[in-house]
Amino acid sequence: MKSDKKLIDDAGKRLDGRGPEELRKIKIEVGVLHRASGSCYLEWGGNKVMVAVYGPREAIPRHTQNLLRAIVNARYNMAAFSVEDRKRPGPDRRSKEISKVISEALEKVILTEQFPRASIDVNIEVLDAEAGTRCAGLTAAGVALADAGIPMKDIPVACSAGKIEGRVVLDLGKEEDNLGDADLPIAISPRTNEILLLQMDGHLTLEEFNKALDFAIKGCNAVSEIQKKAILDKYQSVEVVE
Ligand code: CDP
């Protein structure tokens, strides 16, 4: 729905004061849940996400087992209180779709062939939602998998870019997502820049698409540095305590 509200001014300043290529503030904590094999709490702007990884463990029921590799079950869930209008608890079409695309993205980086018949379960709980929750969830999942010690080719990371009032910008906020022209969330393997997930809603010219993709890849690389720092901070401080 369009409104008269200006999302970006002539100087390129956005509603929350960010420039076109600026990310929202991100905070990552590693290993916050002691019963999980690995966990991560992430805040990204107004998004708050908790991820708990369990496994690798024997996949149950047995007919779900793959004899050659582990299966990756990401389950994205939005808490009823995470959005403005209370969300009906339980899975819906949107959360099933997000769970599927995140599972497929994670499968590409996890060395699943090392764990035949196993499942790796990645529970993504969105506690507060302010646009970009699939990117926040996947980014937190990458950290939680690393915390669980699950062998991966790389730590996956996600970020979106989009278009508001005809301008390509990085990392859409809530009003930008609601009132903007397009949103392009992607996930990559930052070592190789391989794209693990790419979705888009709205309309972009090819030129705008290429620019948005470039912005989103740069955003992913910046978020990847925050992921690595959070993991190093946890494990370096563990060493000091020992
Ligand atoms: O969160 P993400 O951008 O990955 O997915 P989306 O489907 O584009 O949703 C954008 C935003 O809409 C979410 O982050 C929530 O803030 C909001 N939303 C909502 O208010 N109620 C829902 N049932 C689903 C999404």
mmCIF file with all atom_site columns, N, CA, C and O in Angstrom, residues 72 97-111 134-135 137-139 141-143 145 152-159 184-199 213 216-217 220-221 224 227:
data_model
loop_
_atom_site.group_PDB
_atom_site.id
_atom_site.type_symbol
_atom_site.label_atom_id
_atom_site.label_alt_id
_atom_site.label_comp_id
_atom_site.label_asym_id
_atom_site.label_entity_id
_atom_site.label_seq_id
_atom_site.pdbx_PDB_ins_code
_atom_site.Cartn_x
_atom_site.Cartn_y
_atom_site.Cartn_z
_atom_site.occupancy
_atom_site.B_iso_or_equiv
_atom_site.pdbx_formal_charge
_atom_site.auth_seq_id
_atom_site.auth_comp_id
_atom_site.auth_asym_id
_atom_site.auth_atom_id
_atom_site.pdbx_PDB_model_num
ATOM 1   N N  . VAL A 1 72  ? 18.972 -31.945 6.823  1.00 0.00 ? 72  VAL A N  1
ATOM 2   C CA . VAL A 1 72  ? 18.989 -30.680 7.564  1.00 0.00 ? 72  VAL A CA 1
ATOM 3   C C  . VAL A 1 72  ? 17.550 -30.168 7.660  1.00 0.00 ? 72  VAL A C  1
ATOM 4   O O  . VAL A 1 72  ? 16.897 -29.931 6.650  1.00 0.00 ? 72  VAL A O  1
ATOM 5   N N  . GLU A 1 97  ? 7.534  -22.122 3.847  1.00 0.00 ? 97  GLU A N  1
ATOM 6   C CA . GLU A 1 97  ? 8.387  -21.740 2.709  1.00 0.00 ? 97  GLU A CA 1
ATOM 7   C C  . GLU A 1 97  ? 9.756  -21.277 3.203  1.00 0.00 ? 97  GLU A C  1
ATOM 8   O O  . GLU A 1 97  ? 10.794 -21.702 2.690  1.00 0.00 ? 97  GLU A O  1
ATOM 9   N N  . ILE A 1 98  ? 9.760  -20.435 4.239  1.00 0.00 ? 98  ILE A N  1
ATOM 10  C CA . ILE A 1 98  ? 11.039 -19.924 4.753  1.00 0.00 ? 98  ILE A CA 1
ATOM 11  C C  . ILE A 1 98  ? 11.869 -21.077 5.332  1.00 0.00 ? 98  ILE A C  1
ATOM 12  O O  . ILE A 1 98  ? 13.076 -21.156 5.112  1.00 0.00 ? 98  ILE A O  1
ATOM 13  N N  . SER A 1 99  ? 11.218 -21.999 6.048  1.00 0.00 ? 99  SER A N  1
ATOM 14  C CA . SER A 1 99  ? 11.936 -23.157 6.595  1.00 0.00 ? 99  SER A CA 1
ATOM 15  C C  . SER A 1 99  ? 12.593 -23.949 5.469  1.00 0.00 ? 99  SER A C  1
ATOM 16  O O  . SER A 1 99  ? 13.742 -24.392 5.581  1.00 0.00 ? 99  SER A O  1
ATOM 17  N N  . LYS A 1 100 ? 11.872 -24.125 4.370  1.00 0.00 ? 100 LYS A N  1
ATOM 18  C CA . LYS A 1 100 ? 12.374 -24.925 3.248  1.00 0.00 ? 100 LYS A CA 1
ATOM 19  C C  . LYS A 1 100 ? 13.581 -24.245 2.593  1.00 0.00 ? 100 LYS A C  1
ATOM 20  O O  . LYS A 1 100 ? 14.622 -24.874 2.393  1.00 0.00 ? 100 LYS A O  1
ATOM 21  N N  . VAL A 1 101 ? 13.462 -22.956 2.302  1.00 0.00 ? 101 VAL A N  1
ATOM 22  C CA . VAL A 1 101 ? 14.580 -22.308 1.600  1.00 0.00 ? 101 VAL A CA 1
ATOM 23  C C  . VAL A 1 101 ? 15.803 -22.192 2.513  1.00 0.00 ? 101 VAL A C  1
ATOM 24  O O  . VAL A 1 101 ? 16.940 -22.298 2.043  1.00 0.00 ? 101 VAL A O  1
ATOM 25  N N  . ILE A 1 102 ? 15.582 -22.022 3.815  1.00 0.00 ? 102 ILE A N  1
ATOM 26  C CA . ILE A 1 102 ? 16.734 -21.958 4.731  1.00 0.00 ? 102 ILE A CA 1
ATOM 27  C C  . ILE A 1 102 ? 17.376 -23.342 4.851  1.00 0.00 ? 102 ILE A C  1
ATOM 28  O O  . ILE A 1 102 ? 18.601 -23.466 4.810  1.00 0.00 ? 102 ILE A O  1
ATOM 29  N N  . SER A 1 103 ? 16.555 -24.405 4.955  1.00 0.00 ? 103 SER A N  1
ATOM 30  C CA . SER A 1 103 ? 17.120 -25.767 5.011  1.00 0.00 ? 103 SER A CA 1
ATOM 31  C C  . SER A 1 103 ? 17.999 -26.018 3.793  1.00 0.00 ? 103 SER A C  1
ATOM 32  O O  . SER A 1 103 ? 19.110 -26.550 3.904  1.00 0.00 ? 103 SER A O  1
ATOM 33  N N  . GLU A 1 104 ? 17.505 -25.642 2.623  1.00 0.00 ? 104 GLU A N  1
ATOM 34  C CA . GLU A 1 104 ? 18.255 -25.903 1.387  1.00 0.00 ? 104 GLU A CA 1
ATOM 35  C C  . GLU A 1 104 ? 19.548 -25.090 1.338  1.00 0.00 ? 104 GLU A C  1
ATOM 36  O O  . GLU A 1 104 ? 20.572 -25.567 0.858  1.00 0.00 ? 104 GLU A O  1
ATOM 37  N N  . ALA A 1 105 ? 19.501 -23.865 1.841  1.00 0.00 ? 105 ALA A N  1
ATOM 38  C CA . ALA A 1 105 ? 20.713 -23.032 1.860  1.00 0.00 ? 105 ALA A CA 1
ATOM 39  C C  . ALA A 1 105 ? 21.754 -23.647 2.807  1.00 0.00 ? 105 ALA A C  1
ATOM 40  O O  . ALA A 1 105 ? 22.936 -23.739 2.466  1.00 0.00 ? 105 ALA A O  1
ATOM 41  N N  . LEU A 1 106 ? 21.314 -24.097 3.994  1.00 0.00 ? 106 LEU A N  1
ATOM 42  C CA . LEU A 1 106 ? 22.253 -24.652 4.977  1.00 0.00 ? 106 LEU A CA 1
ATOM 43  C C  . LEU A 1 106 ? 22.851 -25.967 4.491  1.00 0.00 ? 106 LEU A C  1
ATOM 44  O O  . LEU A 1 106 ? 24.030 -26.256 4.714  1.00 0.00 ? 106 LEU A O  1
ATOM 45  N N  . GLU A 1 107 ? 22.021 -26.768 3.805  1.00 0.00 ? 107 GLU A N  1
ATOM 46  C CA . GLU A 1 107 ? 22.494 -28.051 3.265  1.00 0.00 ? 107 GLU A CA 1
ATOM 47  C C  . GLU A 1 107 ? 23.683 -27.888 2.329  1.00 0.00 ? 107 GLU A C  1
ATOM 48  O O  . GLU A 1 107 ? 24.519 -28.776 2.217  1.00 0.00 ? 107 GLU A O  1
ATOM 49  N N  . LYS A 1 108 ? 23.734 -26.760 1.660  1.00 0.00 ? 108 LYS A N  1
ATOM 50  C CA . LYS A 1 108 ? 24.805 -26.519 0.681  1.00 0.00 ? 108 LYS A CA 1
ATOM 51  C C  . LYS A 1 108 ? 26.164 -26.299 1.344  1.00 0.00 ? 108 LYS A C  1
ATOM 52  O O  . LYS A 1 108 ? 27.194 -26.449 0.696  1.00 0.00 ? 108 LYS A O  1
ATOM 53  N N  . VAL A 1 109 ? 26.189 -25.879 2.595  1.00 0.00 ? 109 VAL A N  1
ATOM 54  C CA . VAL A 1 109 ? 27.482 -25.608 3.243  1.00 0.00 ? 109 VAL A CA 1
ATOM 55  C C  . VAL A 1 109 ? 27.859 -26.650 4.297  1.00 0.00 ? 109 VAL A C  1
ATOM 56  O O  . VAL A 1 109 ? 29.039 -26.816 4.613  1.00 0.00 ? 109 VAL A O  1
ATOM 57  N N  . ILE A 1 110 ? 26.859 -27.376 4.837  1.00 0.00 ? 110 ILE A N  1
ATOM 58  C CA . ILE A 1 110 ? 27.165 -28.390 5.859  1.00 0.00 ? 110 ILE A CA 1
ATOM 59  C C  . ILE A 1 110 ? 27.730 -29.636 5.167  1.00 0.00 ? 110 ILE A C  1
ATOM 60  O O  . ILE A 1 110 ? 27.234 -30.031 4.109  1.00 0.00 ? 110 ILE A O  1
ATOM 61  N N  . LEU A 1 111 ? 28.760 -30.247 5.766  1.00 0.00 ? 111 LEU A N  1
ATOM 62  C CA . LEU A 1 111 ? 29.334 -31.470 5.176  1.00 0.00 ? 111 LEU A CA 1
ATOM 63  C C  . LEU A 1 111 ? 28.463 -32.654 5.596  1.00 0.00 ? 111 LEU A C  1
ATOM 64  O O  . LEU A 1 111 ? 28.838 -33.476 6.437  1.00 0.00 ? 111 LEU A O  1
ATOM 65  N N  . ARG A 1 134 ? 14.028 -13.555 7.706  1.00 0.00 ? 134 ARG A N  1
ATOM 66  C CA . ARG A 1 134 ? 14.648 -14.766 7.130  1.00 0.00 ? 134 ARG A CA 1
ATOM 67  C C  . ARG A 1 134 ? 16.149 -14.589 7.059  1.00 0.00 ? 134 ARG A C  1
ATOM 68  O O  . ARG A 1 134 ? 16.907 -15.530 7.292  1.00 0.00 ? 134 ARG A O  1
ATOM 69  N N  . CYS A 1 135 ? 16.600 -13.362 6.760  1.00 0.00 ? 135 CYS A N  1
ATOM 70  C CA . CYS A 1 135 ? 18.048 -13.101 6.720  1.00 0.00 ? 135 CYS A CA 1
ATOM 71  C C  . CYS A 1 135 ? 18.639 -13.189 8.128  1.00 0.00 ? 135 CYS A C  1
ATOM 72  O O  . CYS A 1 135 ? 19.694 -13.787 8.334  1.00 0.00 ? 135 CYS A O  1
ATOM 73  N N  . GLY A 1 137 ? 17.421 -14.879 10.636 1.00 0.00 ? 137 GLY A N  1
ATOM 74  C CA . GLY A 1 137 ? 17.352 -16.278 11.072 1.00 0.00 ? 137 GLY A CA 1
ATOM 75  C C  . GLY A 1 137 ? 18.457 -17.118 10.458 1.00 0.00 ? 137 GLY A C  1
ATOM 76  O O  . GLY A 1 137 ? 19.110 -17.909 11.144 1.00 0.00 ? 137 GLY A O  1
ATOM 77  N N  . LEU A 1 138 ? 18.690 -16.940 9.175  1.00 0.00 ? 138 LEU A N  1
ATOM 78  C CA . LEU A 1 138 ? 19.729 -17.742 8.504  1.00 0.00 ? 138 LEU A CA 1
ATOM 79  C C  . LEU A 1 138 ? 21.121 -17.358 9.013  1.00 0.00 ? 138 LEU A C  1
ATOM 80  O O  . LEU A 1 138 ? 21.979 -18.208 9.240  1.00 0.00 ? 138 LEU A O  1
ATOM 81  N N  . THR A 1 139 ? 21.324 -16.069 9.236  1.00 0.00 ? 139 THR A N  1
ATOM 82  C CA . THR A 1 139 ? 22.619 -15.596 9.743  1.00 0.00 ? 139 THR A CA 1
ATOM 83  C C  . THR A 1 139 ? 22.888 -16.167 11.145 1.00 0.00 ? 139 THR A C  1
ATOM 84  O O  . THR A 1 139 ? 23.990 -16.633 11.439 1.00 0.00 ? 139 THR A O  1
ATOM 85  N N  . ALA A 1 141 ? 21.512 -18.881 12.303 1.00 0.00 ? 141 ALA A N  1
ATOM 86  C CA . ALA A 1 141 ? 21.657 -20.334 12.145 1.00 0.00 ? 141 ALA A CA 1
ATOM 87  C C  . ALA A 1 141 ? 23.106 -20.681 11.796 1.00 0.00 ? 141 ALA A C  1
ATOM 88  O O  . ALA A 1 141 ? 23.666 -21.654 12.316 1.00 0.00 ? 141 ALA A O  1
ATOM 89  N N  . GLY A 1 142 ? 23.736 -19.881 10.938 1.00 0.00 ? 142 GLY A N  1
ATOM 90  C CA . GLY A 1 142 ? 25.145 -20.119 10.571 1.00 0.00 ? 142 GLY A CA 1
ATOM 91  C C  . GLY A 1 142 ? 26.035 -20.101 11.800 1.00 0.00 ? 142 GLY A C  1
ATOM 92  O O  . GLY A 1 142 ? 26.902 -20.969 11.977 1.00 0.00 ? 142 GLY A O  1
ATOM 93  N N  . VAL A 1 143 ? 25.785 -19.151 12.692 1.00 0.00 ? 143 VAL A N  1
ATOM 94  C CA . VAL A 1 143 ? 26.597 -19.028 13.912 1.00 0.00 ? 143 VAL A CA 1
ATOM 95  C C  . VAL A 1 143 ? 26.307 -20.203 14.857 1.00 0.00 ? 143 VAL A C  1
ATOM 96  O O  . VAL A 1 143 ? 27.224 -20.795 15.435 1.00 0.00 ? 143 VAL A O  1
ATOM 97  N N  . LEU A 1 145 ? 25.265 -23.190 14.114 1.00 0.00 ? 145 LEU A N  1
ATOM 98  C CA . LEU A 1 145 ? 25.858 -24.419 13.566 1.00 0.00 ? 145 LEU A CA 1
ATOM 99  C C  . LEU A 1 145 ? 27.354 -24.455 13.855 1.00 0.00 ? 145 LEU A C  1
ATOM 100 O O  . LEU A 1 145 ? 27.911 -25.508 14.214 1.00 0.00 ? 145 LEU A O  1
ATOM 101 N N  . MET A 1 152 ? 31.404 -27.445 8.349  1.00 0.00 ? 152 MET A N  1
ATOM 102 C CA . MET A 1 152 ? 30.818 -26.702 7.229  1.00 0.00 ? 152 MET A CA 1
ATOM 103 C C  . MET A 1 152 ? 31.934 -26.192 6.332  1.00 0.00 ? 152 MET A C  1
ATOM 104 O O  . MET A 1 152 ? 33.036 -25.923 6.810  1.00 0.00 ? 152 MET A O  1
ATOM 105 N N  . LYS A 1 153 ? 31.605 -26.007 5.057  1.00 0.00 ? 153 LYS A N  1
ATOM 106 C CA . LYS A 1 153 ? 32.578 -25.429 4.129  1.00 0.00 ? 153 LYS A CA 1
ATOM 107 C C  . LYS A 1 153 ? 32.813 -23.973 4.486  1.00 0.00 ? 153 LYS A C  1
ATOM 108 O O  . LYS A 1 153 ? 33.851 -23.409 4.196  1.00 0.00 ? 153 LYS A O  1
ATOM 109 N N  . ASP A 1 154 ? 31.813 -23.341 5.082  1.00 0.00 ? 154 ASP A N  1
ATOM 110 C CA . ASP A 1 154 ? 31.851 -21.900 5.327  1.00 0.00 ? 154 ASP A CA 1
ATOM 111 C C  . ASP A 1 154 ? 30.692 -21.557 6.263  1.00 0.00 ? 154 ASP A C  1
ATOM 112 O O  . ASP A 1 154 ? 29.763 -22.354 6.408  1.00 0.00 ? 154 ASP A O  1
ATOM 113 N N  . ILE A 1 155 ? 30.738 -20.396 6.886  1.00 0.00 ? 155 ILE A N  1
ATOM 114 C CA . ILE A 1 155 ? 29.602 -19.968 7.718  1.00 0.00 ? 155 ILE A CA 1
ATOM 115 C C  . ILE A 1 155 ? 28.658 -19.153 6.836  1.00 0.00 ? 155 ILE A C  1
ATOM 116 O O  . ILE A 1 155 ? 29.021 -18.064 6.374  1.00 0.00 ? 155 ILE A O  1
ATOM 117 N N  . PRO A 1 156 ? 27.449 -19.661 6.569  1.00 0.00 ? 156 PRO A N  1
ATOM 118 C CA . PRO A 1 156 ? 26.538 -18.943 5.680  1.00 0.00 ? 156 PRO A CA 1
ATOM 119 C C  . PRO A 1 156 ? 26.032 -17.656 6.323  1.00 0.00 ? 156 PRO A C  1
ATOM 120 O O  . PRO A 1 156 ? 25.929 -17.564 7.549  1.00 0.00 ? 156 PRO A O  1
ATOM 121 N N  . VAL A 1 157 ? 25.703 -16.707 5.490  1.00 0.00 ? 157 VAL A N  1
ATOM 122 C CA . VAL A 1 157 ? 25.276 -15.395 5.978  1.00 0.00 ? 157 VAL A CA 1
ATOM 123 C C  . VAL A 1 157 ? 24.250 -14.827 5.002  1.00 0.00 ? 157 VAL A C  1
ATOM 124 O O  . VAL A 1 157 ? 24.291 -15.143 3.810  1.00 0.00 ? 157 VAL A O  1
ATOM 125 N N  . ALA A 1 158 ? 23.335 -14.009 5.512  1.00 0.00 ? 158 ALA A N  1
ATOM 126 C CA . ALA A 1 158 ? 22.288 -13.462 4.634  1.00 0.00 ? 158 ALA A CA 1
ATOM 127 C C  . ALA A 1 158 ? 22.099 -11.974 4.870  1.00 0.00 ? 158 ALA A C  1
ATOM 128 O O  . ALA A 1 158 ? 22.406 -11.453 5.946  1.00 0.00 ? 158 ALA A O  1
ATOM 129 N N  . CYS A 1 159 ? 21.599 -11.309 3.860  1.00 0.00 ? 159 CYS A N  1
ATOM 130 C CA . CYS A 1 159 ? 21.293 -9.878  3.945  1.00 0.00 ? 159 CYS A CA 1
ATOM 131 C C  . CYS A 1 159 ? 20.389 -9.536  2.759  1.00 0.00 ? 159 CYS A C  1
ATOM 132 O O  . CYS A 1 159 ? 20.431 -10.213 1.735  1.00 0.00 ? 159 CYS A O  1
ATOM 133 N N  . LEU A 1 184 ? 15.026 -7.853  -1.934 1.00 0.00 ? 184 LEU A N  1
ATOM 134 C CA . LEU A 1 184 ? 15.831 -8.932  -2.527 1.00 0.00 ? 184 LEU A CA 1
ATOM 135 C C  . LEU A 1 184 ? 16.723 -9.556  -1.447 1.00 0.00 ? 184 LEU A C  1
ATOM 136 O O  . LEU A 1 184 ? 17.872 -9.150  -1.276 1.00 0.00 ? 184 LEU A O  1
ATOM 137 N N  . PRO A 1 185 ? 16.151 -10.493 -0.664 1.00 0.00 ? 185 PRO A N  1
ATOM 138 C CA . PRO A 1 185 ? 16.992 -11.168 0.324  1.00 0.00 ? 185 PRO A CA 1
ATOM 139 C C  . PRO A 1 185 ? 17.864 -12.233 -0.329 1.00 0.00 ? 185 PRO A C  1
ATOM 140 O O  . PRO A 1 185 ? 17.386 -12.983 -1.189 1.00 0.00 ? 185 PRO A O  1
ATOM 141 N N  . ILE A 1 186 ? 19.136 -12.272 0.064  1.00 0.00 ? 186 ILE A N  1
ATOM 142 C CA . ILE A 1 186 ? 20.020 -13.326 -0.451 1.00 0.00 ? 186 ILE A CA 1
ATOM 143 C C  . ILE A 1 186 ? 20.803 -13.922 0.715  1.00 0.00 ? 186 ILE A C  1
ATOM 144 O O  . ILE A 1 186 ? 20.945 -13.304 1.766  1.00 0.00 ? 186 ILE A O  1
ATOM 145 N N  . ALA A 1 187 ? 21.325 -15.142 0.493  1.00 0.00 ? 187 ALA A N  1
ATOM 146 C CA . ALA A 1 187 ? 22.297 -15.727 1.424  1.00 0.00 ? 187 ALA A CA 1
ATOM 147 C C  . ALA A 1 187 ? 23.477 -16.192 0.587  1.00 0.00 ? 187 ALA A C  1
ATOM 148 O O  . ALA A 1 187 ? 23.288 -16.663 -0.544 1.00 0.00 ? 187 ALA A O  1
ATOM 149 N N  . ILE A 1 188 ? 24.654 -16.038 1.140  1.00 0.00 ? 188 ILE A N  1
ATOM 150 C CA . ILE A 1 188 ? 25.847 -16.473 0.403  1.00 0.00 ? 188 ILE A CA 1
ATOM 151 C C  . ILE A 1 188 ? 26.782 -17.269 1.307  1.00 0.00 ? 188 ILE A C  1
ATOM 152 O O  . ILE A 1 188 ? 26.674 -17.248 2.532  1.00 0.00 ? 188 ILE A O  1
ATOM 153 N N  . SER A 1 189 ? 27.713 -17.940 0.651  1.00 0.00 ? 189 SER A N  1
ATOM 154 C CA . SER A 1 189 ? 28.871 -18.504 1.322  1.00 0.00 ? 189 SER A CA 1
ATOM 155 C C  . SER A 1 189 ? 29.972 -17.456 1.103  1.00 0.00 ? 189 SER A C  1
ATOM 156 O O  . SER A 1 189 ? 30.425 -17.272 -0.024 1.00 0.00 ? 189 SER A O  1
ATOM 157 N N  . PRO A 1 190 ? 30.360 -16.706 2.129  1.00 0.00 ? 190 PRO A N  1
ATOM 158 C CA . PRO A 1 190 ? 31.191 -15.529 1.875  1.00 0.00 ? 190 PRO A CA 1
ATOM 159 C C  . PRO A 1 190 ? 32.594 -15.831 1.319  1.00 0.00 ? 190 PRO A C  1
ATOM 160 O O  . PRO A 1 190 ? 33.175 -14.995 0.643  1.00 0.00 ? 190 PRO A O  1
ATOM 161 N N  . ARG A 1 191 ? 33.114 -17.034 1.596  1.00 0.00 ? 191 ARG A N  1
ATOM 162 C CA . ARG A 1 191 ? 34.460 -17.360 1.087  1.00 0.00 ? 191 ARG A CA 1
ATOM 163 C C  . ARG A 1 191 ? 34.465 -17.403 -0.436 1.00 0.00 ? 191 ARG A C  1
ATOM 164 O O  . ARG A 1 191 ? 35.408 -16.989 -1.084 1.00 0.00 ? 191 ARG A O  1
ATOM 165 N N  . THR A 1 192 ? 33.375 -17.935 -0.999 1.00 0.00 ? 192 THR A N  1
ATOM 166 C CA . THR A 1 192 ? 33.347 -18.131 -2.451 1.00 0.00 ? 192 THR A CA 1
ATOM 167 C C  . THR A 1 192 ? 32.362 -17.186 -3.156 1.00 0.00 ? 192 THR A C  1
ATOM 168 O O  . THR A 1 192 ? 32.315 -17.170 -4.381 1.00 0.00 ? 192 THR A O  1
ATOM 169 N N  . ASN A 1 193 ? 31.570 -16.446 -2.383 1.00 0.00 ? 193 ASN A N  1
ATOM 170 C CA . ASN A 1 193 ? 30.488 -15.631 -2.943 1.00 0.00 ? 193 ASN A CA 1
ATOM 171 C C  . ASN A 1 193 ? 29.430 -16.462 -3.672 1.00 0.00 ? 193 ASN A C  1
ATOM 172 O O  . ASN A 1 193 ? 28.664 -15.942 -4.479 1.00 0.00 ? 193 ASN A O  1
ATOM 173 N N  . GLU A 1 194 ? 29.388 -17.768 -3.392 1.00 0.00 ? 194 GLU A N  1
ATOM 174 C CA . GLU A 1 194 ? 28.344 -18.620 -3.987 1.00 0.00 ? 194 GLU A CA 1
ATOM 175 C C  . GLU A 1 194 ? 26.989 -18.219 -3.383 1.00 0.00 ? 194 GLU A C  1
ATOM 176 O O  . GLU A 1 194 ? 26.887 -18.031 -2.156 1.00 0.00 ? 194 GLU A O  1
ATOM 177 N N  . ILE A 1 195 ? 25.981 -18.107 -4.227 1.00 0.00 ? 195 ILE A N  1
ATOM 178 C CA . ILE A 1 195 ? 24.657 -17.703 -3.728 1.00 0.00 ? 195 ILE A CA 1
ATOM 179 C C  . ILE A 1 195 ? 23.884 -18.946 -3.270 1.00 0.00 ? 195 ILE A C  1
ATOM 180 O O  . ILE A 1 195 ? 23.715 -19.898 -4.035 1.00 0.00 ? 195 ILE A O  1
ATOM 181 N N  . LEU A 1 196 ? 23.440 -18.939 -2.009 1.00 0.00 ? 196 LEU A N  1
ATOM 182 C CA . LEU A 1 196 ? 22.745 -20.083 -1.412 1.00 0.00 ? 196 LEU A CA 1
ATOM 183 C C  . LEU A 1 196 ? 21.239 -19.871 -1.417 1.00 0.00 ? 196 LEU A C  1
ATOM 184 O O  . LEU A 1 196 ? 20.477 -20.828 -1.308 1.00 0.00 ? 196 LEU A O  1
ATOM 185 N N  . LEU A 1 197 ? 20.811 -18.621 -1.487 1.00 0.00 ? 197 LEU A N  1
ATOM 186 C CA . LEU A 1 197 ? 19.381 -18.296 -1.482 1.00 0.00 ? 197 LEU A CA 1
ATOM 187 C C  . LEU A 1 197 ? 19.231 -16.940 -2.165 1.00 0.00 ? 197 LEU A C  1
ATOM 188 O O  . LEU A 1 197 ? 20.060 -16.058 -1.983 1.00 0.00 ? 197 LEU A O  1
ATOM 189 N N  . LEU A 1 198 ? 18.200 -16.836 -2.962 1.00 0.00 ? 198 LEU A N  1
ATOM 190 C CA . LEU A 1 198 ? 17.891 -15.538 -3.578 1.00 0.00 ? 198 LEU A CA 1
ATOM 191 C C  . LEU A 1 198 ? 16.396 -15.502 -3.824 1.00 0.00 ? 198 LEU A C  1
ATOM 192 O O  . LEU A 1 198 ? 15.845 -16.393 -4.464 1.00 0.00 ? 198 LEU A O  1
ATOM 193 N N  . GLN A 1 199 ? 15.736 -14.526 -3.243 1.00 0.00 ? 199 GLN A N  1
ATOM 194 C CA . GLN A 1 199 ? 14.301 -14.378 -3.449 1.00 0.00 ? 199 GLN A CA 1
ATOM 195 C C  . GLN A 1 199 ? 14.033 -12.914 -3.764 1.00 0.00 ? 199 GLN A C  1
ATOM 196 O O  . GLN A 1 199 ? 14.851 -12.054 -3.440 1.00 0.00 ? 199 GLN A O  1
ATOM 197 N N  . LEU A 1 213 ? 21.853 -6.567  -5.998 1.00 0.00 ? 213 LEU A N  1
ATOM 198 C CA . LEU A 1 213 ? 22.615 -7.791  -5.711 1.00 0.00 ? 213 LEU A CA 1
ATOM 199 C C  . LEU A 1 213 ? 24.004 -7.428  -5.186 1.00 0.00 ? 213 LEU A C  1
ATOM 200 O O  . LEU A 1 213 ? 24.489 -8.013  -4.211 1.00 0.00 ? 213 LEU A O  1
ATOM 201 N N  . ALA A 1 216 ? 23.625 -6.240  -1.661 1.00 0.00 ? 216 ALA A N  1
ATOM 202 C CA . ALA A 1 216 ? 23.310 -7.338  -0.735 1.00 0.00 ? 216 ALA A CA 1
ATOM 203 C C  . ALA A 1 216 ? 24.554 -8.195  -0.478 1.00 0.00 ? 216 ALA A C  1
ATOM 204 O O  . ALA A 1 216 ? 24.789 -8.637  0.650  1.00 0.00 ? 216 ALA A O  1
ATOM 205 N N  . ILE A 1 217 ? 25.363 -8.420  -1.514 1.00 0.00 ? 217 ILE A N  1
ATOM 206 C CA . ILE A 1 217 ? 26.596 -9.219  -1.323 1.00 0.00 ? 217 ILE A CA 1
ATOM 207 C C  . ILE A 1 217 ? 27.558 -8.466  -0.406 1.00 0.00 ? 217 ILE A C  1
ATOM 208 O O  . ILE A 1 217 ? 28.136 -9.052  0.519  1.00 0.00 ? 217 ILE A O  1
ATOM 209 N N  . CYS A 1 220 ? 26.225 -8.845  3.060  1.00 0.00 ? 220 CYS A N  1
ATOM 210 C CA . CYS A 1 220 ? 26.533 -10.184 3.582  1.00 0.00 ? 220 CYS A CA 1
ATOM 211 C C  . CYS A 1 220 ? 27.974 -10.236 4.082  1.00 0.00 ? 220 CYS A C  1
ATOM 212 O O  . CYS A 1 220 ? 28.245 -10.788 5.157  1.00 0.00 ? 220 CYS A O  1
ATOM 213 N N  . ASN A 1 221 ? 28.889 -9.681  3.311  1.00 0.00 ? 221 ASN A N  1
ATOM 214 C CA . ASN A 1 221 ? 30.296 -9.731  3.713  1.00 0.00 ? 221 ASN A CA 1
ATOM 215 C C  . ASN A 1 221 ? 30.530 -8.945  5.006  1.00 0.00 ? 221 ASN A C  1
ATOM 216 O O  . ASN A 1 221 ? 31.316 -9.371  5.857  1.00 0.00 ? 221 ASN A O  1
ATOM 217 N N  . SER A 1 224 ? 29.114 -11.033 7.801  1.00 0.00 ? 224 SER A N  1
ATOM 218 C CA . SER A 1 224 ? 30.004 -12.183 8.021  1.00 0.00 ? 224 SER A CA 1
ATOM 219 C C  . SER A 1 224 ? 31.131 -11.825 9.000  1.00 0.00 ? 224 SER A C  1
ATOM 220 O O  . SER A 1 224 ? 31.500 -12.634 9.853  1.00 0.00 ? 224 SER A O  1
ATOM 221 N N  . GLN A 1 227 ? 29.674 -11.983 12.423 1.00 0.00 ? 227 GLN A N  1
ATOM 222 C CA . GLN A 1 227 ? 29.525 -13.393 12.841 1.00 0.00 ? 227 GLN A CA 1
ATOM 223 C C  . GLN A 1 227 ? 30.859 -13.933 13.358 1.00 0.00 ? 227 GLN A C  1
ATOM 224 O O  . GLN A 1 227 ? 30.936 -14.551 14.423 1.00 0.00 ? 227 GLN A O  1
#
